[in-house]
């Protein structure tokens, strides 16, 4: 069946299309160039409408133990946000940490067709995939967390050959069914278990004797050599600590040309100037990022209101517990593998620190020149729930609106930010880069995030509403694999998205020999059961037989394009 | 979905077979190092199982037919009868919930559709931790972390009885990640009447018994907190324990590199036991200001940790949840099935118990649909009984471990019992509603 989308204003940055009037054709879930005279079975007249690929969120905590701890901890956050069962949809609830079902529906209703869980602990990977499988509508995938796990740290300590390290990284990606690798407070989660309370870039882990710099570089180079498309996804040292901008600057310089992605950089861009000993480091960091083209970032924008922070960074989350609102929190040490910390948080525009955090995130968005290297995130739910994206887009696209908002925040913060002097307004083309083309390219999703022939037909159509918040809140149509799933911001069909993975080549036998001994000696799970099998992540989601349905997508490795 | 069949038992594909790396579904520890030999339809634990595991795996297979009103019927007839009961109910109650992840997913779906209530048989016990989580939170650790890192274990429940291999696997292990010659560990039993027999071996150093009724553990921990903060306590015993013993325990806590307090929520079975858990968790937090210490909560038997995890991620709330209004509503007290039965609010009980023979439905006069293991003990003939396979014996599956972090895959041991999967029965049931 051939579907034609006629006459829309198309924003497709991956193919250099900037608001041109174009027709798009879809056959069997893919965008195609129709043959001459081919019959069109269905047509959508999109004159005057804005057409983009489906949105892709490259960093959103949607699945895994820490999110479920947050859900369990915060019934008060769900109350008043219950969602009624519909003819097509299941009931659910949630605001900051919605139930899986509700999260999937909300993403689709907002025009997003994919979201990626960035902090999947190997030990918790099975559950992360269960939760993602129960997140309908959208595609998903996860980044496996390494860098505080005992096995990796001991490899580093004994100066293991780089092939052995690469084998282990590849094995972990296969075992956890991962799309990418993340490192969180490199070595710091482990150091906290040895009662270290901070670990700066060049500080030694008391037990292993390695530094975060060693860890980041080893992971970054190994992933590059393995051909994993997404660079090492770094949640750096000293999250949330005033003065951490210096660590961030040093981390960028430390990359020495190795591709790195610095996540939720807003939380890592703090100086110590001023009476409050808290200031913006955004300008300095953005300037360096503009020079280092091997670096990409996402922002982790905060927006005001109640949310919950959920992170693998047990060390820093423990440090943040004093700001918990409401006053309850969880910190966990996990399996000599990783950790987590869940701390509810209420960001207030009348708090100097929160207001300045808000401004720092926006400064960073506006000061980094290349939208291909900046992705739009709130680090859901850490900075704000993902449902605030339309508001955030308006802040970026509408200077008048932004300055109006700026005038409402703590006056001290207004004085401490250069935000009011920044006149940049993002264009629709740039928004399409930041929310589609950029993340897809960075994650190696070659057939996602664009509208060229061969692409998966994940398409979002908007009214060209000058109120960009309204525009991005309620898309006119959302298509997943060419099927209409949302009309006027409401679900009209429930679908199951795919799980995306990358499987670098490695010598499995060579990797598993020492691992088998290791698991037998120390672990409480057998190596054979630590690995997630394909049928565990496929049957759970859709009931199709493996290989028959595209619900597990294995992306190729190789040099980045 | 696979076609639902019953009574279609065929002979196993091969006469005998050995399965390695088998996960045990019979307690929350989820040991996954079992080896199980099958001869025909008979299973034998040949490596690493405890008595509880042996009792679970090796029980003889009976092959009952589904029954409606005590009469043997076909599976589709039983499903139709169950669907009629659930469909006509004002407030169906889905209880027991001893099943795997897929089974629980199916229960959530059908409860949502039929506007029912979900409540696990052990929600009360599990709720002791959840109450603490929702009021103040905690610092916790997991099994592998404790196994390798802890040098002090404070055991505040009868762990060995609930989890027969806990000591073997987590406390008495000879190898440790962080040392070739790992130091001996101090074991403190806090409470009375525990089976302490497993605290033996080369890793075990001082074993200290602090005798007190379980109801008074909270008092002792609260005294530890007070002393830790340097606040003077009136002279004399505390909860019947000599002051010197409590001071000694505090000194040992302070000396520990990584202390772990272990409890089993169902064993703290007395009124307001959540306050005991609260004291423990706050003590752990107090200590963490300067040093490392963590809680380790066990339990999770009969799929309890699985049920609460799936319920939380799908509905947003832990147990107990009602969908009566078409939206999830959470109330850990009001939606207790025993209360709903007693007050006449529920008019249909669906009882899911697929692991052991012992998690039987409560005695009640309201119509009951039992979806249960082949040999589930039933005090009274239910309105509908549908025998199903046991996850981890008769079909594959997944279960969440007691620490709610690790999940394990369950194997199909291929005894070809012809018992349908719970998830398939429930899907057919939901479709018939
Ligand atoms: S301790 Fe528990 S999980 Fe381990 S074998 Fe015994 S019953 Fe099974
Ligand atoms: Zn994050
Ligand atoms: Zn499928």
PDB file of C-alpha atoms in Angstrom, chain A residues 234-463:
ATOM      1  CA  UNK A 234      29.665  10.487  29.985  1.00  0.00           C
ATOM      2  CA  UNK A 235      27.966  11.588  33.149  1.00  0.00           C
ATOM      3  CA  UNK A 236      31.061  13.246  34.528  1.00  0.00           C
ATOM      4  CA  UNK A 237      32.578  13.637  37.958  1.00  0.00           C
ATOM      5  CA  UNK A 238      31.182  16.015  40.570  1.00  0.00           C
ATOM      6  CA  UNK A 239      27.603  16.268  39.358  1.00  0.00           C
ATOM      7  CA  UNK A 240      25.886  19.261  40.923  1.00  0.00           C
ATOM      8  CA  UNK A 241      28.962  20.486  42.794  1.00  0.00           C
ATOM      9  CA  UNK A 242      29.675  24.231  42.565  1.00  0.00           C
ATOM     10  CA  UNK A 243      32.961  24.629  40.732  1.00  0.00           C
ATOM     11  CA  UNK A 244      32.496  21.478  38.671  1.00  0.00           C
ATOM     12  CA  UNK A 245      32.899  23.487  35.463  1.00  0.00           C
ATOM     13  CA  UNK A 246      36.644  23.051  35.840  1.00  0.00           C
ATOM     14  CA  UNK A 247      36.241  19.289  35.871  1.00  0.00           C
ATOM     15  CA  UNK A 248      34.050  19.523  32.790  1.00  0.00           C
ATOM     16  CA  UNK A 249      36.569  21.696  30.954  1.00  0.00           C
ATOM     17  CA  UNK A 250      39.320  19.280  31.920  1.00  0.00           C
ATOM     18  CA  UNK A 251      37.233  16.327  30.743  1.00  0.00           C
ATOM     19  CA  UNK A 252      36.725  17.927  27.344  1.00  0.00           C
ATOM     20  CA  UNK A 253      40.460  18.583  27.024  1.00  0.00           C
ATOM     21  CA  UNK A 254      41.214  15.076  28.227  1.00  0.00           C
ATOM     22  CA  UNK A 255      39.273  13.615  25.311  1.00  0.00           C
ATOM     23  CA  UNK A 256      42.263  14.256  23.021  1.00  0.00           C
ATOM     24  CA  UNK A 257      40.120  13.878  19.946  1.00  0.00           C
ATOM     25  CA  UNK A 258      38.290  10.730  21.031  1.00  0.00           C
ATOM     26  CA  UNK A 259      34.577  11.226  20.411  1.00  0.00           C
ATOM     27  CA  UNK A 260      32.741  11.793  23.676  1.00  0.00           C
ATOM     28  CA  UNK A 261      29.200  12.712  24.615  1.00  0.00           C
ATOM     29  CA  UNK A 262      28.773  14.761  27.781  1.00  0.00           C
ATOM     30  CA  UNK A 263      25.323  14.247  29.139  1.00  0.00           C
ATOM     31  CA  UNK A 264      23.131  16.624  31.173  1.00  0.00           C
ATOM     32  CA  UNK A 265      25.944  19.132  30.956  1.00  0.00           C
ATOM     33  CA  UNK A 266      23.845  21.734  32.751  1.00  0.00           C
ATOM     34  CA  UNK A 267      24.472  19.834  35.991  1.00  0.00           C
ATOM     35  CA  UNK A 268      28.212  20.020  35.321  1.00  0.00           C
ATOM     36  CA  UNK A 269      28.563  23.717  34.440  1.00  0.00           C
ATOM     37  CA  UNK A 270      28.739  25.436  37.787  1.00  0.00           C
ATOM     38  CA  UNK A 271      31.249  28.019  38.957  1.00  0.00           C
ATOM     39  CA  UNK A 272      31.836  29.375  42.455  1.00  0.00           C
ATOM     40  CA  UNK A 273      31.679  33.089  41.898  1.00  0.00           C
ATOM     41  CA  UNK A 274      29.417  35.596  43.621  1.00  0.00           C
ATOM     42  CA  UNK A 275      28.061  35.940  47.123  1.00  0.00           C
ATOM     43  CA  UNK A 276      26.322  32.603  46.903  1.00  0.00           C
ATOM     44  CA  UNK A 277      29.486  30.892  45.644  1.00  0.00           C
ATOM     45  CA  UNK A 278      27.419  29.575  42.752  1.00  0.00           C
ATOM     46  CA  UNK A 279      27.710  30.875  39.209  1.00  0.00           C
ATOM     47  CA  UNK A 280      27.355  29.927  35.584  1.00  0.00           C
ATOM     48  CA  UNK A 281      30.158  28.196  33.770  1.00  0.00           C
ATOM     49  CA  UNK A 282      28.134  27.841  30.578  1.00  0.00           C
ATOM     50  CA  UNK A 283      29.938  30.460  28.518  1.00  0.00           C
ATOM     51  CA  UNK A 284      33.353  29.013  29.203  1.00  0.00           C
ATOM     52  CA  UNK A 285      32.273  25.454  28.543  1.00  0.00           C
ATOM     53  CA  UNK A 286      30.309  26.332  25.402  1.00  0.00           C
ATOM     54  CA  UNK A 287      33.336  28.124  24.006  1.00  0.00           C
ATOM     55  CA  UNK A 288      35.471  25.031  24.467  1.00  0.00           C
ATOM     56  CA  UNK A 289      32.793  22.771  22.988  1.00  0.00           C
ATOM     57  CA  UNK A 290      32.634  25.025  19.959  1.00  0.00           C
ATOM     58  CA  UNK A 291      36.325  24.290  19.441  1.00  0.00           C
ATOM     59  CA  UNK A 292      36.246  20.555  20.196  1.00  0.00           C
ATOM     60  CA  UNK A 293      34.211  19.077  17.375  1.00  0.00           C
ATOM     61  CA  UNK A 294      34.627  15.571  18.832  1.00  0.00           C
ATOM     62  CA  UNK A 295      32.342  16.527  21.694  1.00  0.00           C
ATOM     63  CA  UNK A 296      28.560  16.346  21.711  1.00  0.00           C
ATOM     64  CA  UNK A 297      26.285  17.205  24.602  1.00  0.00           C
ATOM     65  CA  UNK A 298      22.760  17.049  25.850  1.00  0.00           C
ATOM     66  CA  UNK A 299      21.605  19.651  28.281  1.00  0.00           C
ATOM     67  CA  UNK A 300      19.523  18.167  31.088  1.00  0.00           C
ATOM     68  CA  UNK A 301      17.548  21.387  31.290  1.00  0.00           C
ATOM     69  CA  UNK A 302      15.762  21.997  34.573  1.00  0.00           C
ATOM     70  CA  UNK A 303      12.257  23.427  34.570  1.00  0.00           C
ATOM     71  CA  UNK A 304      10.464  24.596  37.672  1.00  0.00           C
ATOM     72  CA  UNK A 305       8.228  22.312  39.657  1.00  0.00           C
ATOM     73  CA  UNK A 306       8.236  18.987  41.425  1.00  0.00           C
ATOM     74  CA  UNK A 307      10.256  16.169  39.941  1.00  0.00           C
ATOM     75  CA  UNK A 308      12.471  13.342  41.058  1.00  0.00           C
ATOM     76  CA  UNK A 309      16.140  12.745  40.373  1.00  0.00           C
ATOM     77  CA  UNK A 310      17.111   9.174  39.636  1.00  0.00           C
ATOM     78  CA  UNK A 311      20.690   8.429  38.800  1.00  0.00           C
ATOM     79  CA  UNK A 312      23.304   5.721  38.853  1.00  0.00           C
ATOM     80  CA  UNK A 313      25.535   8.208  40.653  1.00  0.00           C
ATOM     81  CA  UNK A 314      25.096   6.942  44.211  1.00  0.00           C
ATOM     82  CA  UNK A 315      28.023   9.056  45.430  1.00  0.00           C
ATOM     83  CA  UNK A 316      26.652  12.380  44.252  1.00  0.00           C
ATOM     84  CA  UNK A 317      23.050  11.501  44.879  1.00  0.00           C
ATOM     85  CA  UNK A 318      23.962  10.796  48.490  1.00  0.00           C
ATOM     86  CA  UNK A 319      25.463  14.286  48.550  1.00  0.00           C
ATOM     87  CA  UNK A 320      22.224  15.699  47.152  1.00  0.00           C
ATOM     88  CA  UNK A 321      19.966  14.077  49.730  1.00  0.00           C
ATOM     89  CA  UNK A 322      20.043  17.206  51.858  1.00  0.00           C
ATOM     90  CA  UNK A 323      18.014  18.952  49.144  1.00  0.00           C
ATOM     91  CA  UNK A 324      15.443  16.161  48.908  1.00  0.00           C
ATOM     92  CA  UNK A 325      11.883  17.408  48.561  1.00  0.00           C
ATOM     93  CA  UNK A 326       9.867  15.738  49.934  1.00  0.00           C
ATOM     94  CA  UNK A 327      12.378  14.572  52.526  1.00  0.00           C
ATOM     95  CA  UNK A 328      12.905  10.973  51.565  1.00  0.00           C
ATOM     96  CA  UNK A 329      15.430   9.271  49.360  1.00  0.00           C
ATOM     97  CA  UNK A 330      17.062   6.005  48.410  1.00  0.00           C
ATOM     98  CA  UNK A 331      20.706   5.208  47.798  1.00  0.00           C
ATOM     99  CA  UNK A 332      21.820   1.744  46.747  1.00  0.00           C
ATOM    100  CA  UNK A 333      25.085  -0.129  46.274  1.00  0.00           C
ATOM    101  CA  UNK A 334      24.486  -2.708  43.588  1.00  0.00           C
ATOM    102  CA  UNK A 335      26.171  -6.044  42.873  1.00  0.00           C
ATOM    103  CA  UNK A 336      29.794  -4.736  42.808  1.00  0.00           C
ATOM    104  CA  UNK A 337      28.581  -3.473  39.495  1.00  0.00           C
ATOM    105  CA  UNK A 338      26.977  -0.076  39.959  1.00  0.00           C
ATOM    106  CA  UNK A 339      24.681   1.862  42.235  1.00  0.00           C
ATOM    107  CA  UNK A 340      21.804   4.249  42.234  1.00  0.00           C
ATOM    108  CA  UNK A 341      20.338   7.207  44.036  1.00  0.00           C
ATOM    109  CA  UNK A 342      16.763   8.443  43.923  1.00  0.00           C
ATOM    110  CA  UNK A 343      16.146  11.896  45.386  1.00  0.00           C
ATOM    111  CA  UNK A 344      12.899  13.803  44.818  1.00  0.00           C
ATOM    112  CA  UNK A 345      13.455  17.434  44.008  1.00  0.00           C
ATOM    113  CA  UNK A 346      11.397  20.564  43.659  1.00  0.00           C
ATOM    114  CA  UNK A 347      12.977  23.278  41.539  1.00  0.00           C
ATOM    115  CA  UNK A 348      11.744  26.735  42.462  1.00  0.00           C
ATOM    116  CA  UNK A 349      12.012  29.830  40.320  1.00  0.00           C
ATOM    117  CA  UNK A 350      12.386  31.872  43.507  1.00  0.00           C
ATOM    118  CA  UNK A 351      15.407  29.891  44.647  1.00  0.00           C
ATOM    119  CA  UNK A 352      18.654  31.508  43.529  1.00  0.00           C
ATOM    120  CA  UNK A 353      20.354  28.204  42.829  1.00  0.00           C
ATOM    121  CA  UNK A 354      17.438  26.606  40.962  1.00  0.00           C
ATOM    122  CA  UNK A 355      16.788  29.750  38.957  1.00  0.00           C
ATOM    123  CA  UNK A 356      20.398  29.952  37.945  1.00  0.00           C
ATOM    124  CA  UNK A 357      20.436  26.260  37.011  1.00  0.00           C
ATOM    125  CA  UNK A 358      17.510  27.007  34.697  1.00  0.00           C
ATOM    126  CA  UNK A 359      19.418  29.908  33.143  1.00  0.00           C
ATOM    127  CA  UNK A 360      22.635  27.901  32.813  1.00  0.00           C
ATOM    128  CA  UNK A 361      20.881  25.223  30.792  1.00  0.00           C
ATOM    129  CA  UNK A 362      19.387  27.782  28.441  1.00  0.00           C
ATOM    130  CA  UNK A 363      22.693  29.641  28.126  1.00  0.00           C
ATOM    131  CA  UNK A 364      24.314  26.404  27.080  1.00  0.00           C
ATOM    132  CA  UNK A 365      21.637  25.701  24.469  1.00  0.00           C
ATOM    133  CA  UNK A 366      22.111  29.157  23.010  1.00  0.00           C
ATOM    134  CA  UNK A 367      25.895  29.387  23.201  1.00  0.00           C
ATOM    135  CA  UNK A 368      26.856  26.111  21.561  1.00  0.00           C
ATOM    136  CA  UNK A 369      26.808  26.898  17.873  1.00  0.00           C
ATOM    137  CA  UNK A 370      26.385  23.526  16.228  1.00  0.00           C
ATOM    138  CA  UNK A 371      22.918  22.061  16.776  1.00  0.00           C
ATOM    139  CA  UNK A 372      24.199  18.701  15.493  1.00  0.00           C
ATOM    140  CA  UNK A 373      26.144  18.393  18.709  1.00  0.00           C
ATOM    141  CA  UNK A 374      23.457  19.515  21.179  1.00  0.00           C
ATOM    142  CA  UNK A 375      20.469  17.330  22.006  1.00  0.00           C
ATOM    143  CA  UNK A 376      17.321  18.517  23.675  1.00  0.00           C
ATOM    144  CA  UNK A 377      16.856  16.768  27.008  1.00  0.00           C
ATOM    145  CA  UNK A 378      15.732  17.440  30.531  1.00  0.00           C
ATOM    146  CA  UNK A 379      17.437  14.236  31.598  1.00  0.00           C
ATOM    147  CA  UNK A 380      13.913  13.069  32.364  1.00  0.00           C
ATOM    148  CA  UNK A 381      12.974  13.114  35.164  1.00  0.00           C
ATOM    149  CA  UNK A 382      16.073  14.663  36.709  1.00  0.00           C
ATOM    150  CA  UNK A 383      15.710  18.197  35.357  1.00  0.00           C
ATOM    151  CA  UNK A 384      12.004  17.961  34.590  1.00  0.00           C
ATOM    152  CA  UNK A 385       9.583  15.413  33.164  1.00  0.00           C
ATOM    153  CA  UNK A 386       9.870  14.892  29.395  1.00  0.00           C
ATOM    154  CA  UNK A 387       6.369  16.278  29.012  1.00  0.00           C
ATOM    155  CA  UNK A 388       7.890  19.744  29.400  1.00  0.00           C
ATOM    156  CA  UNK A 389       9.707  19.510  26.047  1.00  0.00           C
ATOM    157  CA  UNK A 390       7.189  21.689  24.158  1.00  0.00           C
ATOM    158  CA  UNK A 391       7.666  24.422  26.751  1.00  0.00           C
ATOM    159  CA  UNK A 392      11.424  24.094  26.466  1.00  0.00           C
ATOM    160  CA  UNK A 393      11.209  24.310  22.686  1.00  0.00           C
ATOM    161  CA  UNK A 394       9.265  27.546  22.993  1.00  0.00           C
ATOM    162  CA  UNK A 395      11.924  28.941  25.338  1.00  0.00           C
ATOM    163  CA  UNK A 396      14.506  28.251  22.653  1.00  0.00           C
ATOM    164  CA  UNK A 397      12.466  29.507  19.703  1.00  0.00           C
ATOM    165  CA  UNK A 398      10.852  32.567  21.200  1.00  0.00           C
ATOM    166  CA  UNK A 399      13.138  35.227  22.702  1.00  0.00           C
ATOM    167  CA  UNK A 400      10.279  37.412  23.909  1.00  0.00           C
ATOM    168  CA  UNK A 401       8.722  34.520  25.781  1.00  0.00           C
ATOM    169  CA  UNK A 402      12.103  33.532  27.212  1.00  0.00           C
ATOM    170  CA  UNK A 403      12.790  37.008  28.503  1.00  0.00           C
ATOM    171  CA  UNK A 404       9.338  37.148  30.037  1.00  0.00           C
ATOM    172  CA  UNK A 405      10.113  33.941  31.909  1.00  0.00           C
ATOM    173  CA  UNK A 406      13.515  35.280  32.872  1.00  0.00           C
ATOM    174  CA  UNK A 407      11.919  38.263  34.576  1.00  0.00           C
ATOM    175  CA  UNK A 408      10.013  35.941  36.909  1.00  0.00           C
ATOM    176  CA  UNK A 409      12.975  34.164  38.408  1.00  0.00           C
ATOM    177  CA  UNK A 410      14.988  35.050  41.489  1.00  0.00           C
ATOM    178  CA  UNK A 411      16.432  38.548  40.904  1.00  0.00           C
ATOM    179  CA  UNK A 412      19.884  37.449  42.008  1.00  0.00           C
ATOM    180  CA  UNK A 413      19.856  34.769  39.352  1.00  0.00           C
ATOM    181  CA  UNK A 414      18.678  37.279  36.745  1.00  0.00           C
ATOM    182  CA  UNK A 415      21.682  39.387  37.597  1.00  0.00           C
ATOM    183  CA  UNK A 416      24.015  36.390  37.451  1.00  0.00           C
ATOM    184  CA  UNK A 417      23.047  35.191  33.979  1.00  0.00           C
ATOM    185  CA  UNK A 418      23.800  36.572  30.552  1.00  0.00           C
ATOM    186  CA  UNK A 419      20.631  34.906  29.262  1.00  0.00           C
ATOM    187  CA  UNK A 420      18.813  38.205  28.718  1.00  0.00           C
ATOM    188  CA  UNK A 421      21.537  39.346  26.345  1.00  0.00           C
ATOM    189  CA  UNK A 422      21.325  36.239  24.152  1.00  0.00           C
ATOM    190  CA  UNK A 423      19.212  36.969  21.124  1.00  0.00           C
ATOM    191  CA  UNK A 424      19.457  33.623  19.395  1.00  0.00           C
ATOM    192  CA  UNK A 425      16.184  31.929  18.491  1.00  0.00           C
ATOM    193  CA  UNK A 426      16.213  28.359  17.319  1.00  0.00           C
ATOM    194  CA  UNK A 427      14.622  27.717  13.930  1.00  0.00           C
ATOM    195  CA  UNK A 428      12.360  24.758  13.173  1.00  0.00           C
ATOM    196  CA  UNK A 429      15.226  23.315  11.188  1.00  0.00           C
ATOM    197  CA  UNK A 430      17.514  23.501  14.210  1.00  0.00           C
ATOM    198  CA  UNK A 431      14.837  22.021  16.473  1.00  0.00           C
ATOM    199  CA  UNK A 432      14.489  19.160  14.005  1.00  0.00           C
ATOM    200  CA  UNK A 433      18.244  18.613  14.237  1.00  0.00           C
ATOM    201  CA  UNK A 434      18.275  18.655  18.020  1.00  0.00           C
ATOM    202  CA  UNK A 435      15.277  16.399  18.496  1.00  0.00           C
ATOM    203  CA  UNK A 436      15.573  14.045  15.511  1.00  0.00           C
ATOM    204  CA  UNK A 437      18.451  14.074  13.090  1.00  0.00           C
ATOM    205  CA  UNK A 438      21.188  14.745  15.622  1.00  0.00           C
ATOM    206  CA  UNK A 439      20.281  12.027  18.128  1.00  0.00           C
ATOM    207  CA  UNK A 440      19.673   9.498  15.327  1.00  0.00           C
ATOM    208  CA  UNK A 441      23.063  10.183  13.775  1.00  0.00           C
ATOM    209  CA  UNK A 442      24.805  10.096  17.117  1.00  0.00           C
ATOM    210  CA  UNK A 443      23.197   6.811  18.139  1.00  0.00           C
ATOM    211  CA  UNK A 444      23.818   5.189  14.778  1.00  0.00           C
ATOM    212  CA  UNK A 445      20.130   4.815  13.904  1.00  0.00           C
ATOM    213  CA  UNK A 446      20.603   5.104  10.171  1.00  0.00           C
ATOM    214  CA  UNK A 447      16.981   4.620   9.218  1.00  0.00           C
ATOM    215  CA  UNK A 448      15.530   6.814  11.940  1.00  0.00           C
ATOM    216  CA  UNK A 449      15.360  10.563  12.458  1.00  0.00           C
ATOM    217  CA  UNK A 450      15.074  11.427   8.779  1.00  0.00           C
ATOM    218  CA  UNK A 451      12.609  11.341   5.894  1.00  0.00           C
ATOM    219  CA  UNK A 452      14.737  10.165   2.995  1.00  0.00           C
ATOM    220  CA  UNK A 453      13.977   6.999   1.016  1.00  0.00           C
ATOM    221  CA  UNK A 454      14.713   3.910   3.089  1.00  0.00           C
ATOM    222  CA  UNK A 455      13.939   5.575   6.377  1.00  0.00           C
ATOM    223  CA  UNK A 456      11.475   4.038   8.738  1.00  0.00           C
ATOM    224  CA  UNK A 457       8.211   5.912   8.308  1.00  0.00           C
ATOM    225  CA  UNK A 458       8.115   7.500  11.763  1.00  0.00           C
ATOM    226  CA  UNK A 459       6.611  10.855  10.887  1.00  0.00           C
ATOM    227  CA  UNK A 460       5.145  13.698  12.890  1.00  0.00           C
ATOM    228  CA  UNK A 461       2.930  16.397  11.401  1.00  0.00           C
ATOM    229  CA  UNK A 462       2.287  19.677  13.225  1.00  0.00           C
ATOM    230  CA  UNK A 463       0.158  22.735  12.695  1.00  0.00           C
TER     231      UNK A 463
END
